[in-house]
Short mmCIF file of C-alpha atoms and ligand atoms in Angstrom, two decimals:
data_model
loop_
_atom_site.label_atom_id
_atom_site.label_comp_id
_atom_site.label_asym_id
_atom_site.label_seq_id
_atom_site.Cartn_x
_atom_site.Cartn_y
_atom_site.Cartn_z
CA UNK F 19 11.77 -10.58 8.48
CA UNK F 20 14.51 -9.98 10.99
CA UNK F 21 13.43 -8.33 14.24
CA UNK F 22 15.59 -5.43 15.35
CA UNK F 23 15.86 -3.96 18.87
CA UNK F 24 13.91 -0.85 19.90
CA UNK F 25 17.20 1.12 19.93
CA UNK F 26 17.90 0.00 16.36
CA UNK F 27 14.38 1.00 15.35
CA UNK F 28 14.85 4.54 16.69
CA UNK F 29 18.15 4.68 14.72
CA UNK F 30 16.21 3.81 11.57
CA UNK F 31 13.56 6.35 12.39
CA UNK F 32 16.11 9.07 13.15
CA UNK F 33 16.11 10.41 9.58
CA UNK F 34 12.32 10.93 9.64
CA UNK F 35 12.16 12.37 13.20
CA UNK F 36 15.07 14.74 12.98
CA UNK F 37 12.96 17.77 12.01
CA UNK F 38 11.97 21.28 13.13
CA UNK F 39 8.47 20.46 14.22
CA UNK F 40 6.94 17.05 15.16
CA UNK F 41 3.50 16.04 16.42
CA UNK F 42 2.91 13.03 18.65
CA UNK F 43 -0.71 11.75 18.97
CA UNK F 44 -1.82 9.82 22.04
CA UNK F 45 1.22 10.53 24.31
CA UNK F 46 -0.27 8.76 27.35
CA UNK F 47 2.49 8.78 30.03
CA UNK F 48 4.93 10.54 27.62
CA UNK F 49 7.33 7.61 27.26
CA UNK F 50 7.72 8.09 23.47
CA UNK F 51 7.36 11.88 23.59
CA UNK F 52 10.65 11.97 25.44
CA UNK F 53 12.31 9.95 22.65
CA UNK F 54 10.82 12.13 20.00
CA UNK F 55 12.13 15.23 21.75
CA UNK F 56 15.72 13.95 21.34
CA UNK F 57 15.38 14.17 17.55
CA UNK F 58 12.87 17.02 16.82
CA UNK F 59 13.67 20.63 17.72
CA UNK F 60 10.01 21.22 18.77
CA UNK F 61 7.49 18.60 19.80
CA UNK F 62 3.79 19.08 20.22
CA UNK F 63 2.02 16.18 21.90
CA UNK F 64 -1.77 15.71 22.03
CA UNK F 65 -4.00 13.29 23.92
CA UNK F 66 -7.71 13.32 24.76
CA UNK F 67 -7.39 12.11 28.30
CA UNK F 68 -7.01 14.70 31.01
CA UNK F 69 -5.42 12.21 33.43
CA UNK F 70 -2.70 11.31 30.96
CA UNK F 71 -2.07 14.97 30.39
CA UNK F 72 -1.35 15.44 34.14
CA UNK F 73 0.85 12.34 34.19
CA UNK F 74 2.84 13.33 31.09
CA UNK F 75 3.17 16.92 32.27
CA UNK F 76 4.88 15.63 35.44
CA UNK F 77 7.05 13.09 33.58
CA UNK F 78 8.21 15.60 30.96
CA UNK F 79 8.55 18.72 33.14
CA UNK F 80 12.31 18.92 32.53
CA UNK F 81 11.97 19.24 28.72
CA UNK F 82 11.89 22.67 27.21
CA UNK F 83 11.02 21.63 23.61
CA UNK F 84 7.78 19.76 24.40
CA UNK F 85 4.33 21.31 24.41
CA UNK F 86 1.49 19.07 25.62
CA UNK F 87 -2.14 19.74 24.72
CA UNK F 88 -5.48 18.21 25.48
CA UNK F 89 -6.86 17.64 21.96
CA UNK F 90 -8.77 15.10 19.94
CA UNK F 91 -6.85 13.81 16.85
CA UNK F 92 -10.13 13.90 14.99
CA UNK F 93 -10.40 17.72 15.24
CA UNK F 94 -6.98 19.24 15.45
CA UNK F 95 -6.75 23.04 15.60
CA UNK F 96 -3.41 23.17 13.73
CA UNK F 97 -3.20 24.88 10.29
CA UNK F 98 -2.55 22.64 7.17
CA UNK F 99 0.91 21.15 6.94
CA UNK F 100 1.93 22.40 10.41
CA UNK F 101 4.23 19.48 11.08
CA UNK F 102 7.23 17.84 9.37
CA UNK F 103 6.33 14.50 10.89
CA UNK F 104 3.59 12.80 12.98
CA UNK F 105 4.50 9.98 15.38
CA UNK F 106 1.58 7.79 16.29
CA UNK F 107 2.14 4.78 18.56
CA UNK F 108 -1.47 4.06 19.41
CA UNK F 109 -3.63 4.41 16.33
CA UNK F 110 -5.15 0.92 16.76
CA UNK F 111 -6.60 2.14 20.11
CA UNK F 112 -8.10 5.40 18.90
CA UNK F 113 -11.57 3.74 18.61
CA UNK F 114 -11.14 1.42 21.62
CA UNK F 115 -14.50 0.16 22.94
CA UNK F 116 -15.11 -1.12 26.46
CA UNK F 117 -17.16 -4.15 27.51
CA UNK F 118 -18.46 -4.98 24.05
CA UNK F 119 -16.11 -5.33 21.07
CA UNK F 120 -16.74 -2.88 18.35
CA UNK F 121 -14.62 -0.89 15.92
CA UNK F 122 -15.38 2.58 14.53
CA UNK F 123 -13.68 2.54 11.10
CA UNK F 124 -15.50 5.79 10.11
CA UNK F 125 -13.89 7.54 13.11
CA UNK F 126 -10.54 6.06 12.22
CA UNK F 127 -10.89 7.31 8.59
CA UNK F 128 -11.72 10.81 9.81
CA UNK F 129 -8.67 10.88 12.06
CA UNK F 130 -6.40 9.59 9.23
CA UNK F 131 -7.74 12.28 6.91
CA UNK F 132 -7.09 14.88 9.54
CA UNK F 133 -3.56 13.56 9.92
CA UNK F 134 -3.01 13.92 6.18
CA UNK F 135 -4.04 17.56 6.44
CA UNK F 136 -1.27 18.45 8.87
CA UNK F 137 1.72 16.39 7.74
CA UNK F 138 3.30 14.67 4.70
CA UNK F 139 5.29 12.16 6.75
CA UNK F 140 3.53 9.78 9.21
CA UNK F 141 5.28 7.20 11.35
CA UNK F 142 3.28 4.44 13.03
CA UNK F 143 4.65 2.18 15.76
CA UNK F 144 2.15 -0.48 16.88
CA UNK F 145 2.06 -4.04 18.29
CA UNK F 146 1.65 -6.71 15.73
CA UNK F 147 -1.60 -8.55 15.35
CA UNK F 148 -0.08 -11.69 17.03
CA UNK F 149 1.71 -9.92 19.87
CA UNK F 150 1.28 -11.72 23.24
CA UNK F 151 -0.17 -8.42 24.65
CA UNK F 152 -3.33 -9.00 22.60
CA UNK F 153 -4.08 -12.14 24.61
CA UNK F 154 -3.16 -10.35 27.88
CA UNK F 155 -5.64 -7.59 27.07
CA UNK F 156 -8.51 -10.17 27.27
CA UNK F 157 -7.77 -10.65 30.98
CA UNK F 158 -8.82 -7.08 31.53
CA UNK F 159 -11.64 -7.00 28.87
CA UNK F 160 -12.67 -10.47 27.74
CA UNK F 161 -14.70 -8.95 24.85
CA UNK F 162 -11.62 -7.30 23.29
CA UNK F 163 -10.22 -8.76 20.03
CA UNK F 164 -7.04 -6.80 19.98
CA UNK F 165 -5.39 -8.72 17.13
CA UNK F 166 -8.44 -8.12 14.87
CA UNK F 167 -8.49 -4.44 15.85
CA UNK F 168 -4.82 -4.08 14.88
CA UNK F 169 -5.24 -5.94 11.59
CA UNK F 170 -8.21 -3.92 10.46
CA UNK F 171 -6.62 -0.68 11.66
CA UNK F 172 -3.47 -1.40 9.59
CA UNK F 173 -5.56 -2.27 6.48
CA UNK F 174 -7.41 1.08 6.80
CA UNK F 175 -4.20 3.11 7.38
CA UNK F 176 -2.78 1.69 4.11
CA UNK F 177 -5.95 2.22 2.15
CA UNK F 178 -6.62 5.82 3.27
CA UNK F 179 -3.02 6.94 3.00
CA UNK F 180 -2.63 5.48 -0.49
CA UNK F 181 -5.81 7.26 -1.55
CA UNK F 182 -4.28 10.49 -0.22
CA UNK F 183 -1.09 10.00 -2.33
CA UNK F 184 1.24 8.64 0.35
CA UNK F 185 3.68 5.78 -0.29
CA UNK F 186 4.82 3.22 2.18
CA UNK F 187 8.51 4.02 2.33
CA UNK F 188 9.74 1.68 5.10
CA UNK F 189 8.47 -0.93 7.51
CA UNK F 190 9.99 -3.48 9.83
CA UNK F 191 9.68 -5.48 12.97
CA UNK F 192 11.02 -4.77 16.45
CA UNK F 193 10.11 -5.83 19.96
CA UNK F 194 9.48 -4.28 23.29
CA UNK F 195 11.32 -6.27 25.98
CA UNK F 196 10.28 -5.70 29.69
CA UNK F 197 12.48 -7.68 32.09
CA UNK F 198 11.67 -8.27 35.77
CA UNK F 199 13.59 -9.47 38.80
CA UNK F 200 10.81 -11.73 40.24
CA UNK F 201 7.59 -13.33 39.26
CA UNK F 202 5.69 -11.07 41.71
CA UNK F 203 7.22 -7.95 40.18
CA UNK F 204 6.19 -9.11 36.72
CA UNK F 205 2.65 -9.93 37.83
CA UNK F 206 2.20 -6.55 39.55
CA UNK F 207 3.55 -4.73 36.43
CA UNK F 208 1.12 -6.61 34.16
CA UNK F 209 -1.79 -5.71 36.39
CA UNK F 210 -0.68 -2.08 36.34
CA UNK F 211 -0.13 -2.05 32.54
CA UNK F 212 -3.91 -2.14 31.89
CA UNK F 213 -5.05 -0.50 35.09
CA UNK F 214 -6.90 2.08 32.97
CA UNK F 215 -9.06 -0.77 31.61
CA UNK F 216 -9.73 -2.70 34.85
CA UNK F 217 -8.50 -2.82 38.42
CA UNK F 218 -9.35 -6.01 40.31
CA UNK F 219 -12.20 -5.35 42.69
CA UNK F 220 -10.88 -7.63 45.52
CA UNK F 221 -8.12 -10.14 46.40
CA UNK F 222 -9.97 -13.05 44.85
CA UNK F 223 -10.36 -11.28 41.52
CA UNK F 224 -6.74 -10.19 41.62
CA UNK F 225 -5.64 -13.84 42.17
CA UNK F 226 -7.81 -14.96 39.29
CA UNK F 227 -6.46 -12.34 36.92
CA UNK F 228 -2.85 -13.12 37.88
CA UNK F 229 -3.47 -16.82 37.22
CA UNK F 230 -4.83 -16.00 33.72
CA UNK F 231 -1.81 -13.70 33.01
CA UNK F 232 0.61 -16.42 34.19
CA UNK F 233 -1.00 -19.01 31.92
CA UNK F 234 -0.74 -16.83 28.87
CA UNK F 235 2.88 -15.91 29.54
CA UNK F 236 3.83 -19.44 30.45
CA UNK F 237 2.44 -20.73 27.17
CA UNK F 238 4.43 -18.05 25.37
CA UNK F 239 7.54 -19.12 27.31
CA UNK F 240 7.89 -15.68 28.92
CA UNK F 241 7.05 -16.42 32.57
CA UNK F 242 10.02 -18.73 32.92
CA UNK F 243 12.65 -16.14 32.06
CA UNK F 244 10.74 -13.10 33.50
CA UNK F 245 10.76 -11.18 30.15
CA UNK F 246 7.52 -9.96 28.51
CA UNK F 247 8.25 -9.49 24.83
CA UNK F 248 5.78 -7.63 22.65
CA UNK F 249 6.26 -7.76 18.91
CA UNK F 250 5.93 -4.35 17.35
CA UNK F 251 5.86 -3.07 13.72
CA UNK F 252 7.06 0.34 12.59
CA UNK F 253 5.78 1.80 9.32
CA UNK F 254 6.59 5.09 7.60
CA UNK F 255 4.32 6.66 4.99
CA UNK F 256 5.38 9.75 3.01
CA UNK F 257 3.85 11.99 0.34
CA UNK F 258 6.04 14.11 -1.89
CA UNK F 259 5.06 17.78 -1.67
C1 SAM G 323 -2.55 2.67 24.37
S1 SAM G 323 -2.33 4.29 24.80
C2 SAM G 323 -0.76 4.45 23.99
C3 SAM G 323 0.20 5.20 24.73
C4 SAM G 323 1.53 5.37 24.13
N1 SAM G 323 1.52 5.94 22.78
C5 SAM G 323 2.25 4.04 24.08
O1 SAM G 323 2.36 3.37 23.04
O2 SAM G 323 2.75 3.69 25.19
C6 SAM G 323 -3.43 5.18 23.77
C7 SAM G 323 -3.42 6.66 23.99
O3 SAM G 323 -4.10 7.33 22.92
C8 SAM G 323 -5.00 8.34 23.51
N2 SAM G 323 -6.07 8.58 22.52
C9 SAM G 323 -7.10 7.77 22.19
N3 SAM G 323 -7.87 8.39 21.26
C10 SAM G 323 -7.32 9.57 20.98
C11 SAM G 323 -7.63 10.59 20.12
N4 SAM G 323 -8.75 10.58 19.32
N5 SAM G 323 -6.81 11.71 20.06
C12 SAM G 323 -5.73 11.80 20.88
N6 SAM G 323 -5.36 10.79 21.72
C13 SAM G 323 -6.16 9.74 21.84
C14 SAM G 323 -5.40 7.74 24.81
O4 SAM G 323 -5.92 8.67 25.72
C15 SAM G 323 -4.11 7.06 25.29
O5 SAM G 323 -3.27 7.94 26.00
#
């Protein structure tokens, strides 16, 4: 399947995201909330992390059509069918474990069922199960099997949504391309990318983590041209009402 650019993906998603009221789940720093706000008249973003709420509030302070709330996707306080669309770019991480790999598929099912309560159109954007970022994640948490998490997560999404009467209406591949001016800049950015998982305790640990990052990116051919490319899949499910 041909990979399209992120800009081309947003163009394809435009017809699903151009609505009166959209919900974004797991906004983190608000990067995708800002994109969603270009299409939807009103955006409500939820996240369970208070720190991310503060960061996103700062990043999105100039938008007047975004409302950010601290809320768990498992127990949303919105009435049924409150939203024309849900954008979720982190569903695979909604049951993330730390230190010991585990998955909570019951929790994921509860969240999916809750999502089907509030919208008939759901857009997922997630790394693919063989994205290089899954290997990089292990530098920060060696127990994490991110590829497996993503595969099982996608299987569950399909199963639950089909049970609930949704159809997969569109899917495709894209890629996130982060370019850097120097190797040092790339290494610092990679360390920062997962700083919520682990921050090196000292210089020695930092050096060791950088050498692991370099090895993974070198094998993927990405260190040489200073571009970290993460393969991403977008999928749209819809239920006729
Ligand atoms: C990997 S980050 C993804 C951030 C962003 N969507 C992106 O792709 O760059 C996952 C986000 O989901 C949030 N999150 C995890 N579980 C959640 C839940 N049950 N309800 C709402 N947000 C949740 C985390 O706090 C975090 O901000």
